[in-house]
XYZ file of C-alpha atoms in Angstrom:
671
model
C 34.861 -16.997 3.051
C 38.499 -18.045 2.719
C 40.924 -16.289 0.372
C 40.804 -19.099 -2.216
C 36.986 -19.066 -2.084
C 36.949 -15.298 -2.576
C 39.267 -15.532 -5.548
C 37.207 -18.350 -7.036
C 33.927 -16.450 -6.655
C 35.345 -13.341 -8.280
C 36.920 -15.297 -11.112
C 33.588 -17.010 -11.862
C 31.707 -13.714 -12.020
C 30.706 -12.850 -15.631
C 32.877 -10.178 -17.201
C 29.934 -8.175 -18.564
C 28.808 -7.155 -15.078
C 29.906 -3.828 -13.577
C 33.365 -3.911 -11.948
C 33.180 -4.899 -8.299
C 34.943 -1.719 -7.216
C 32.191 0.281 -8.943
C 29.560 -1.780 -7.174
C 31.272 -1.117 -3.865
C 31.322 2.609 -4.582
C 27.608 2.537 -5.413
C 26.783 0.735 -2.177
C 28.835 3.291 -0.267
C 27.065 6.127 -2.059
C 23.674 4.776 -1.009
C 24.874 4.435 2.583
C 26.228 7.994 2.604
C 23.014 9.366 1.104
C 20.824 7.616 3.671
C 22.964 8.588 6.646
C 23.045 12.222 5.518
C 19.286 12.184 4.975
C 18.770 10.820 8.488
C 20.917 13.617 9.917
C 18.960 16.221 7.962
C 15.719 14.730 9.234
C 16.927 15.036 12.823
C 17.875 18.660 12.116
C 14.397 19.426 10.827
C 15.522 20.041 7.253
C 13.597 17.037 5.917
C 10.014 16.904 7.163
C 7.194 14.379 7.210
C 8.769 10.975 6.931
C 11.439 9.052 5.074
C 12.526 5.429 5.176
C 16.144 4.341 5.202
C 17.533 1.314 3.372
C 20.788 1.210 5.352
C 21.812 -2.445 5.530
C 20.025 -3.384 2.297
C 22.384 -1.788 -0.243
C 23.625 -5.045 -1.747
C 20.139 -5.900 -3.023
C 19.627 -2.622 -4.858
C 23.115 -2.561 -6.365
C 23.220 -6.263 -7.208
C 19.847 -6.209 -8.970
C 20.572 -3.006 -10.906
C 23.921 -4.384 -12.017
C 22.347 -7.187 -14.041
C 19.287 -5.331 -15.339
C 19.233 -3.814 -18.802
C 18.895 -0.052 -19.069
C 15.476 -0.552 -20.665
C 14.092 -2.842 -17.967
C 11.369 -1.455 -15.734
C 11.806 -0.971 -11.993
C 8.974 -0.735 -9.480
C 9.927 0.336 -5.981
C 8.272 0.888 -2.637
C 8.420 3.366 0.241
C 12.032 2.379 1.104
C 13.502 2.789 -2.383
C 16.219 5.436 -2.225
C 18.800 2.706 -2.821
C 16.943 1.282 -5.814
C 16.789 4.726 -7.384
C 20.466 5.518 -6.829
C 21.550 2.107 -8.087
C 19.456 2.672 -11.231
C 21.205 5.979 -11.921
C 18.904 8.563 -10.360
C 20.309 12.051 -9.795
C 21.187 12.728 -6.140
C 20.470 16.428 -6.408
C 16.936 15.855 -7.688
C 16.349 13.188 -5.045
C 17.451 15.488 -2.229
C 15.452 18.341 -3.748
C 12.329 16.169 -3.675
C 12.913 15.296 -0.041
C 13.349 19.000 0.729
C 10.089 19.843 -1.055
C 11.796 21.759 -3.854
C 10.435 22.415 -7.316
C 13.600 20.912 -8.838
C 12.835 17.560 -7.233
C 11.897 14.560 -9.320
C 8.241 15.160 -8.477
C 8.404 18.960 -8.097
C 8.062 18.529 -4.341
C 4.580 17.014 -4.704
C 5.510 13.403 -3.976
C 8.194 13.378 -1.306
C 10.534 10.632 -0.208
C 8.131 7.716 -0.656
C 7.077 8.566 -4.213
C 10.243 9.490 -6.078
C 10.257 8.198 -9.641
C 12.157 8.816 -12.855
C 10.276 7.666 -15.918
C 13.284 8.497 -18.109
C 15.124 5.709 -16.284
C 12.067 3.426 -16.537
C 11.505 3.720 -12.792
C 7.718 3.532 -12.722
C 7.219 4.800 -9.233
C 7.668 4.152 -5.571
C 4.689 3.802 -3.313
C 3.529 4.767 0.141
C 0.879 2.027 0.071
C 2.527 -1.243 1.022
C 2.441 -3.802 -1.788
C 0.464 -1.582 -4.175
C 3.174 -1.459 -6.833
C 3.210 -5.206 -7.450
C 0.187 -5.179 -9.816
C 1.747 -2.185 -11.617
C 4.781 -4.342 -12.336
C 2.430 -6.869 -13.929
C 1.073 -4.135 -16.175
C 4.576 -3.144 -17.265
C 5.281 -6.814 -17.946
C 2.103 -7.052 -19.989
C 3.156 -4.031 -22.063
C 6.568 -5.570 -22.660
C 4.951 -8.836 -23.751
C 2.418 -7.298 -26.123
C 4.948 -4.858 -27.559
C 7.589 -7.581 -27.992
C 10.206 -5.271 -26.514
C 12.247 -7.896 -24.674
C 12.009 -5.817 -21.530
C 11.619 -7.327 -18.098
C 10.375 -5.866 -14.825
C 11.969 -5.975 -11.397
C 9.498 -5.315 -8.588
C 10.752 -4.760 -5.047
C 8.620 -5.227 -1.964
C 9.188 -5.826 1.729
C 8.295 -8.800 3.881
C 5.392 -6.824 5.355
C 3.925 -6.349 1.881
C 3.812 -10.117 1.411
C 0.675 -10.107 3.562
C -1.175 -7.667 1.324
C -3.874 -8.811 -1.075
C -2.264 -6.821 -3.889
C 0.878 -8.930 -3.552
C -1.057 -12.166 -3.878
C -3.221 -10.916 -6.730
C -0.265 -9.485 -8.633
C 1.899 -12.589 -8.346
C -0.988 -14.863 -9.259
C -1.772 -12.740 -12.317
C 1.877 -12.624 -13.417
C 2.209 -16.384 -13.126
C -1.103 -17.048 -14.891
C -0.126 -14.825 -17.823
C 3.589 -15.757 -17.704
C 4.638 -12.124 -17.472
C 8.366 -11.187 -17.463
C 8.484 -9.998 -13.858
C 11.065 -10.688 -11.158
C 9.529 -10.210 -7.713
C 12.181 -9.361 -5.121
C 11.108 -9.553 -1.505
C 13.556 -7.626 0.651
C 12.965 -9.545 3.841
C 14.516 -7.217 6.394
C 12.959 -9.254 9.220
C 10.461 -6.653 10.445
C 7.384 -4.822 9.150
C 7.660 -1.712 11.306
C 7.853 -3.708 14.572
C 6.290 -7.085 13.684
C 8.600 -10.045 13.079
C 7.662 -12.955 10.830
C 5.906 -14.870 13.602
C 3.454 -12.022 13.997
C 2.858 -11.734 10.271
C 2.586 -15.291 8.970
C 2.791 -18.969 9.827
C 5.577 -19.792 7.362
C 9.001 -18.255 7.896
C 10.201 -18.263 4.275
C 8.181 -16.141 1.854
C 9.872 -17.884 -1.077
C 7.929 -21.029 -0.141
C 4.775 -19.359 -1.409
C 6.080 -19.352 -4.982
C 5.066 -22.977 -5.489
C 1.447 -22.016 -4.901
C 1.627 -19.607 -7.836
C 3.457 -22.023 -10.094
C 6.661 -19.999 -10.233
C 10.195 -20.652 -8.965
C 11.033 -19.363 -5.504
C 14.524 -18.927 -4.124
C 16.028 -17.755 -0.859
C 19.056 -15.523 -1.423
C 21.596 -13.981 0.937
C 20.557 -10.367 0.411
C 23.742 -9.096 2.046
C 25.962 -10.824 -0.550
C 26.143 -8.683 -3.675
C 27.411 -11.448 -5.954
C 24.698 -13.846 -4.754
C 22.093 -11.183 -5.492
C 23.521 -10.630 -8.969
C 23.488 -14.343 -9.726
C 19.902 -14.886 -8.581
C 18.451 -11.816 -10.302
C 20.286 -12.482 -13.550
C 19.003 -16.062 -13.692
C 15.447 -14.869 -13.035
C 15.737 -12.199 -15.737
C 16.969 -14.754 -18.255
C 13.984 -16.925 -17.448
C 11.598 -13.975 -17.739
C 12.939 -12.908 -21.135
C 12.654 -16.464 -22.413
C 8.896 -16.345 -21.865
C 8.973 -18.693 -18.872
C 7.215 -16.273 -16.556
C 7.939 -14.676 -13.200
C 10.151 -15.660 -10.279
C 10.031 -14.863 -6.570
C 13.360 -14.109 -4.909
C 13.399 -13.699 -1.154
C 16.451 -11.657 -0.183
C 17.265 -12.176 3.481
C 18.632 -8.934 4.884
C 18.189 -6.548 7.789
C 16.951 -3.029 8.272
C 19.622 -1.446 10.438
C 17.643 1.715 11.193
C 14.137 2.092 12.557
C 11.113 1.683 10.282
C 11.226 5.374 9.415
C 13.360 8.359 10.290
C 10.635 9.616 12.610
C 12.159 8.682 15.962
C 8.808 8.636 17.729
C 8.459 4.899 18.347
C 10.391 2.548 20.632
C 12.714 0.008 19.020
C 11.290 -3.311 20.216
C 13.643 -5.510 18.207
C 15.696 -8.057 20.154
C 19.137 -6.472 20.745
C 20.806 -9.863 20.243
C 19.198 -10.187 16.802
C 20.253 -6.643 15.910
C 23.812 -7.421 16.948
C 23.826 -10.651 14.953
C 22.794 -8.836 11.777
C 25.193 -5.960 12.437
C 28.012 -8.458 12.020
C 26.574 -9.340 8.600
C 26.415 -5.738 7.359
C 26.871 -5.968 3.560
C 29.281 -3.043 3.243
C 32.146 -4.164 5.519
C 31.536 -7.703 4.332
C 31.976 -6.675 0.693
C 34.896 -4.445 1.577
C 36.619 -7.406 3.204
C 36.085 -9.448 0.051
C 37.627 -6.737 -2.115
C 40.585 -6.385 0.239
C 41.102 -10.139 0.079
C 41.125 -10.034 -3.722
C 43.572 -7.137 -3.776
C 41.077 -4.692 -5.321
C 40.888 -2.459 -2.266
C 43.211 -1.063 0.413
C 43.065 1.637 3.073
C 43.930 4.452 0.685
C 41.319 3.357 -1.848
C 38.645 3.064 0.845
C 39.435 6.545 2.146
C 39.428 7.994 -1.360
C 36.086 6.433 -2.307
C 34.492 7.497 0.967
C 35.681 11.038 0.434
C 34.309 11.079 -3.114
C 30.836 9.801 -2.242
C 30.507 12.053 0.800
C 31.432 15.048 -1.344
C 28.900 13.968 -3.974
C 26.146 13.718 -1.383
C 27.133 17.016 0.195
C 27.059 18.730 -3.180
C 23.542 17.393 -3.752
C 22.450 18.710 -0.358
C 24.008 22.139 -0.893
C 22.544 22.711 -4.342
C 19.121 21.329 -3.445
C 18.814 23.552 -0.377
C 19.416 26.599 -2.564
C 16.657 25.650 -5.011
C 13.180 27.192 -5.105
C 10.443 25.631 -3.032
C 7.587 23.718 -4.611
C 5.124 26.011 -6.364
C 1.363 26.309 -6.144
C 1.481 26.802 -9.911
C 2.248 23.087 -10.321
C -0.716 21.790 -8.332
C -3.618 21.935 -10.775
C -1.618 20.997 -13.916
C -0.335 17.906 -12.132
C -3.809 16.515 -11.476
C -5.015 16.009 -15.065
C -3.352 15.864 -18.443
C -5.100 18.163 -20.946
C -8.318 16.808 -22.389
C -8.736 16.570 -26.150
C -11.229 18.553 -28.161
C -13.136 17.010 -31.043
C -14.977 18.279 -34.116
C -18.711 18.700 -33.808
C -20.237 15.263 -33.408
C -22.254 13.955 -36.365
C -26.035 13.825 -36.362
C -27.592 10.648 -35.040
C -28.922 9.583 -38.414
C -31.601 6.961 -38.873
C -29.937 3.798 -37.526
C -31.368 2.828 -34.112
C -28.953 1.328 -31.583
C -29.460 0.310 -27.986
C -27.168 1.308 -25.117
C -25.069 -1.865 -24.793
C -24.501 -2.263 -28.547
C -23.387 1.398 -28.607
C -20.797 0.611 -25.923
C -19.682 -2.431 -27.896
C -19.377 -0.423 -31.102
C -17.231 2.221 -29.400
C -14.906 -0.484 -28.067
C -14.672 -2.149 -31.453
C -13.848 1.082 -33.288
C -11.184 2.123 -30.766
C -9.599 -1.334 -30.812
C -9.486 -1.227 -34.607
C -8.077 2.312 -34.683
C -5.369 2.004 -32.020
C -3.297 -1.174 -31.491
C -2.403 0.018 -27.987
C -6.014 -0.330 -26.806
C -6.677 -3.513 -24.865
C -9.689 -4.664 -22.853
C -9.481 -6.751 -19.689
C -11.902 -8.029 -17.101
C -13.755 -11.042 -15.832
C -15.591 -13.135 -18.462
C -15.223 -10.560 -21.239
C -13.705 -12.985 -23.767
C -15.688 -15.875 -25.163
C -18.673 -15.063 -22.947
C -18.695 -11.456 -24.132
C -19.149 -9.918 -20.705
C -21.894 -10.290 -18.134
C -24.038 -7.738 -19.996
C -22.615 -8.707 -23.432
C -20.817 -5.415 -24.012
C -17.743 -7.218 -25.421
C -19.620 -9.840 -27.428
C -17.726 -10.693 -30.625
C -14.611 -8.714 -29.744
C -12.661 -11.779 -28.616
C -13.242 -13.436 -31.973
C -12.102 -10.358 -33.907
C -9.162 -9.132 -31.799
C -8.028 -12.292 -30.057
C -7.150 -13.226 -26.475
C -4.084 -10.960 -26.282
C -6.172 -7.801 -26.554
C -9.469 -9.066 -25.102
C -8.105 -10.524 -21.902
C -10.096 -12.636 -19.484
C -8.724 -12.141 -15.981
C -8.804 -14.076 -12.743
C -11.348 -12.877 -10.187
C -8.908 -10.326 -8.860
C -10.211 -6.774 -9.222
C -7.348 -5.144 -7.348
C -4.862 -7.187 -9.364
C -6.154 -6.440 -12.841
C -7.022 -2.792 -12.136
C -3.476 -2.357 -10.827
C -2.151 -4.241 -13.838
C -4.017 -1.820 -16.090
C -2.400 1.102 -14.262
C 1.056 -0.315 -14.945
C 0.118 -0.940 -18.572
C -1.125 2.639 -18.929
C 2.186 3.937 -17.556
C 4.100 1.934 -20.158
C 2.400 2.667 -23.438
C -0.934 0.835 -23.572
C -4.492 2.186 -23.352
C -6.294 -0.371 -21.219
C -10.052 -0.523 -20.787
C -11.056 -2.429 -17.663
C -14.523 -3.831 -17.134
C -15.796 -4.200 -13.588
C -18.967 -6.268 -13.756
C -20.612 -4.069 -11.127
C -19.592 -0.714 -9.702
C -19.988 -2.292 -6.254
C -16.893 -4.381 -7.028
C -14.838 -1.195 -7.205
C -14.666 -1.455 -3.425
C -12.430 -4.506 -3.836
C -10.048 -2.438 -5.995
C -10.471 0.789 -4.059
C -6.800 1.394 -3.323
C -5.782 0.933 -6.936
C -8.467 3.365 -8.112
C -8.252 5.993 -5.380
C -4.612 5.914 -4.239
C -2.929 4.765 -7.429
C -4.769 5.662 -10.648
C -6.026 8.961 -9.244
C -2.783 10.082 -7.586
C 0.245 8.723 -9.453
C 0.393 11.533 -12.006
C 0.136 14.139 -9.243
C 2.682 12.472 -6.966
C 5.111 12.299 -9.901
C 4.807 16.034 -10.454
C 2.550 15.757 -13.502
C 5.077 13.704 -15.485
C 3.132 10.644 -16.649
C -0.120 10.237 -18.471
C -2.592 7.612 -17.309
C -4.759 6.579 -20.287
C -6.991 4.181 -18.394
C -10.738 3.586 -18.563
C -12.586 1.655 -15.870
C -16.060 0.732 -17.074
C -18.533 -0.016 -14.304
C -22.128 -1.163 -14.447
C -24.046 0.621 -11.719
C -27.501 1.255 -10.397
C -30.510 -0.864 -9.562
C -33.748 -1.974 -11.181
C -33.029 -5.633 -11.952
C -33.357 -7.153 -8.448
C -29.719 -7.914 -7.700
C -29.761 -6.697 -4.099
C -27.621 -4.354 -2.038
C -24.162 -5.482 -3.190
C -24.852 -5.286 -6.945
C -27.040 -2.188 -7.223
C -25.218 0.890 -5.940
C -24.803 4.204 -7.736
C -21.396 5.456 -6.625
C -20.741 8.427 -8.889
C -20.464 10.907 -6.002
C -17.797 8.786 -4.359
C -15.584 8.815 -7.465
C -16.294 12.479 -8.214
C -14.929 13.336 -4.764
C -11.474 11.918 -5.574
C -9.133 14.429 -7.300
C -7.505 12.856 -10.335
C -10.445 10.801 -11.624
C -12.503 11.800 -14.640
C -16.084 10.601 -14.102
C -18.414 10.028 -17.060
C -22.080 9.032 -16.898
C -23.907 8.828 -20.246
C -27.686 8.724 -20.433
C -28.325 7.484 -23.986
C -26.756 5.306 -26.717
C -25.424 8.240 -28.784
C -23.494 9.701 -25.862
C -22.451 6.277 -24.615
C -20.592 5.642 -27.864
C -19.102 9.109 -28.221
C -18.126 9.556 -24.574
C -16.532 6.101 -24.341
C -14.463 6.888 -27.437
C -13.330 10.150 -25.829
C -12.575 8.371 -22.556
C -10.375 5.790 -24.280
C -8.516 8.513 -26.180
C -8.065 10.638 -23.038
C -4.754 10.607 -21.169
C -6.328 10.416 -17.711
C -7.972 7.715 -15.592
C -11.676 7.697 -16.437
C -14.410 6.033 -14.401
C -17.126 5.287 -16.962
C -20.479 4.551 -15.332
C -23.188 2.601 -17.167
C -26.553 2.370 -15.408
C -28.490 -0.866 -15.738
C -31.846 0.752 -16.424
C -30.372 2.229 -19.612
C -29.621 -1.281 -20.905
C -33.348 -1.851 -21.281
C -34.236 1.505 -22.790
C -35.415 2.128 -26.324
C -32.828 2.204 -29.132
C -31.906 5.673 -30.394
C -30.227 7.022 -33.547
C -26.448 6.473 -33.447
C -24.048 7.114 -36.363
C -22.025 4.174 -37.628
C -18.777 6.135 -37.960
C -16.189 6.694 -35.257
C -16.771 9.917 -33.331
C -16.122 11.330 -29.880
C -17.996 13.680 -27.559
C -15.922 16.236 -25.665
C -15.454 15.405 -21.997
C -16.668 18.127 -19.663
C -19.546 19.366 -21.829
C -23.145 19.157 -20.672
C -26.083 18.965 -23.044
C -29.434 20.703 -22.888
C -31.603 17.748 -23.829
C -34.843 19.718 -23.830
C -35.263 23.464 -23.640
C -37.783 25.017 -21.275
C -38.597 28.171 -19.354
C -40.074 27.360 -15.942
C -37.827 24.859 -14.146
C -34.392 23.372 -14.847
C -33.983 19.674 -14.124
C -30.355 18.537 -14.002
C -30.554 14.753 -14.235
C -27.835 12.100 -14.150
C -27.749 8.888 -16.161
C -31.040 7.016 -16.255
C -32.754 9.913 -14.472
C -32.534 11.895 -17.721
C -35.123 9.542 -19.241
C -37.357 10.076 -16.213
C -36.960 13.851 -16.482
C -37.921 13.842 -20.154
C -41.034 11.815 -19.396
C -42.005 14.310 -16.694
C -41.371 17.203 -19.090
C -43.810 15.714 -21.597
C -46.431 15.080 -18.917
C -46.200 18.546 -17.341
C -46.310 20.228 -20.721
C -50.009 19.397 -20.807
C -50.354 21.436 -17.601
C -48.567 24.409 -19.116
C -45.307 23.765 -17.226
C -42.130 24.050 -19.287
C -39.098 22.023 -18.086
C -35.552 22.451 -19.295
C -33.632 19.171 -18.942
C -29.841 19.305 -18.633
C -27.661 16.197 -18.859
C -24.156 16.849 -17.430
C -22.810 13.729 -19.200
C -19.416 14.230 -17.538
C -19.460 14.704 -13.766
C -15.728 15.469 -13.534
C -14.986 17.882 -15.071
C -18.466 19.285 -14.498
C -19.836 21.791 -16.992
C -21.166 24.304 -14.478
C -21.514 27.025 -17.116
C -24.346 25.213 -18.892
C -26.112 24.610 -15.573
C -25.708 28.252 -14.527
C -27.041 29.491 -17.865
C -30.113 27.277 -17.568
C -30.848 28.412 -14.016
C -30.485 32.037 -15.114
C -33.256 31.338 -17.632
C -35.704 29.320 -15.485
C -34.836 30.575 -11.965
C -35.656 27.176 -10.456
C -33.644 23.978 -10.161
C -34.329 20.320 -9.453
C -31.381 17.892 -9.349
C -32.257 14.224 -9.830
C -30.224 11.039 -9.600
C -30.733 7.393 -8.732
C -28.030 7.457 -6.052
C -28.761 8.027 -2.386
C -29.774 11.657 -1.959
C -27.688 12.288 1.164
C -24.174 13.243 0.082
C -25.029 12.639 -3.560
C -23.721 14.640 -6.501
C -26.968 16.580 -6.433
C -25.777 18.190 -3.211
C -22.638 19.475 -4.955
C -24.645 20.874 -7.883
C -27.155 22.459 -5.503
C -24.364 24.035 -3.451
C -22.686 25.392 -6.564
C -25.898 26.973 -7.798
C -26.670 28.398 -4.359
C -23.203 29.948 -4.205
C -22.931 31.236 -7.759
C -26.552 31.776 -8.867
C -28.239 32.795 -5.622
C -29.817 35.961 -6.971
C -31.197 34.079 -9.968
C -33.198 31.646 -7.832
C -36.876 32.170 -7.147
C -37.071 29.094 -4.908
C -34.692 26.792 -3.021
C -32.985 24.051 -5.003
C -34.854 20.734 -4.784
C -33.099 17.367 -4.819
C -34.421 13.971 -5.851
C -32.539 10.836 -4.840
C -32.879 7.492 -3.139
C -33.527 7.148 0.601
C -30.577 6.429 2.846
C -30.708 2.652 3.035
C -29.176 -0.106 0.885
C -31.075 -1.360 -2.129
C -33.544 -4.097 -1.122
C -34.033 -7.269 -3.125
C -37.830 -7.626 -3.066
C -39.291 -6.100 -6.243
C -41.835 -3.743 -4.676
C -39.332 -2.480 -2.133
C -36.717 -1.955 -4.855
C -39.225 -0.048 -6.966
C -40.224 2.145 -4.038
C -36.561 2.884 -3.292
C -35.708 3.960 -6.844
C -36.523 7.617 -7.494
C -38.438 7.984 -10.745
C -40.761 10.271 -12.704
C -43.242 10.645 -9.842
C -40.594 11.989 -7.484
C -39.242 14.417 -10.085
C -42.739 15.666 -10.907
C -43.495 16.177 -7.216
C -40.285 18.172 -6.773
C -41.135 20.392 -9.756
C -44.654 21.058 -8.526
C -43.327 21.796 -5.064
C -40.946 24.437 -6.430
C -43.653 26.119 -8.469
C -46.006 26.115 -5.506
C -43.393 27.839 -3.314
C -42.659 30.550 -5.885
């Protein structure tokens, strides 16, 4: 750019933006931080992995310079620059990378997961593309709260191939959310160039397919970045929806600081981009405008290097991460509630009890929203949301595209930013489509952020068999979710508990997987109070007292166990039936007390027996109640094959009263 062009560009730059010399200093600070981090990695001071943004500084600084302090930022695994540009503390960043307790995440997250909720940085992510739906959730919160906030979501060109990226951008465009998607196209995803990843060179071209503007921007030109991001933010705040900005740039270092892979990039291409390095390019512009000279450059370099060195020195002296922070970072404290009211005389079936809980929580808390496929005017596949759309409107009862990963991720972002979303998955089998968002995001974000955020999210799932829907709509997956640290797992067996436990789940500050078994939908109505109440999470219930055998039954198996108890009573056999109600946290004390009384245990569930939750309960009792047992623990569950469609085969696969009765008789015969 000629001297007159430089002067013209600077003169046209809005006066309310940060001074260019400050922007230069910030870019230099990011460069110094990354280069020092790389050196520390080579020295073995930083372990694991870290990802450098050297060469991409203009994007982070340019975007941050036109964002409001209250705007949300969603990063990715290469986000040190985004954090620094947004005002993050270098000492706490270095401390996190060193695994220190003073780090942003108390040493539990590491380089890829640094976040600062006080700066509205919602998190960075080791799963490529996973943060894009979270940005949608933050945008949804901003829209419903009328805050005027916008969201800037960064992702790399590799992430553009992920399903989460497509689902998130489609959702944002469909709902006109105030999100600016910034693709930092640094030309390579680890080693793959664009020809390996996609058929179309320019990612911005995809924007038309979502119905949003797309623009290619010189990501190594700070002023061009500022201009593009500011225009997109103005559009977002005006209610015109999202934009996709593709920032062409280059990753000067390897994919990560782990120097264990060959650099297969074309040396000629590397050299070409080296000449376009944003820092010397910007420095030349400032020299041309008279804002910078040799002395100023030397002074600024000295200042930023000293600032980085001070962060390194102080962070190294800090205490290491502590085991004391592990457990408290998994779950926020659960609430306790007054004793639940008596059931009364009003009979209510299971699905209406779910509906009533939703209605009461929506009426009591304006932050509660419900989202899912066909939950609006249709009222849900099993009619659990019938009538709620008409009462609370489409803003709070939100029909979604068929995009489980997208709307579960959106709910995560909404939960991080002030809402209490309830997501309906039509079948628990569909959780597989959203598995990353449930297992790697909802379950882990609080932990990876050092226990900072709460995650008030409920994911309702209809599970189990019995209505001839075949193998992909009939699974019971409670053991799978119970195995993931960070998820609360609830499984009611009757209408009273369904209402009270769902209320508690919605009011809880943790991600809750709420499992509703189909067979319960067709059970007899039971007494349920009309008022709003909640049942404590983590408390089992002795449904029927007995003396000879304890049956711990899950979900619909509780009904089977009660039927068996009535039948065996005529034979002089007394069963005690225990309903855990909440599988995580599991009330082992109630189970232990029952076994101490009966000295025999049967565990029954509809899920496949092998690897089922019954195995965990049996192992716990064997370990902690061994001397109380008069016989081995018996388990009742489904055989190890998928659920068949044909009615007789489905019926033979489902464990029921006959199997529980046989297990009880077998225990008594052995003892």
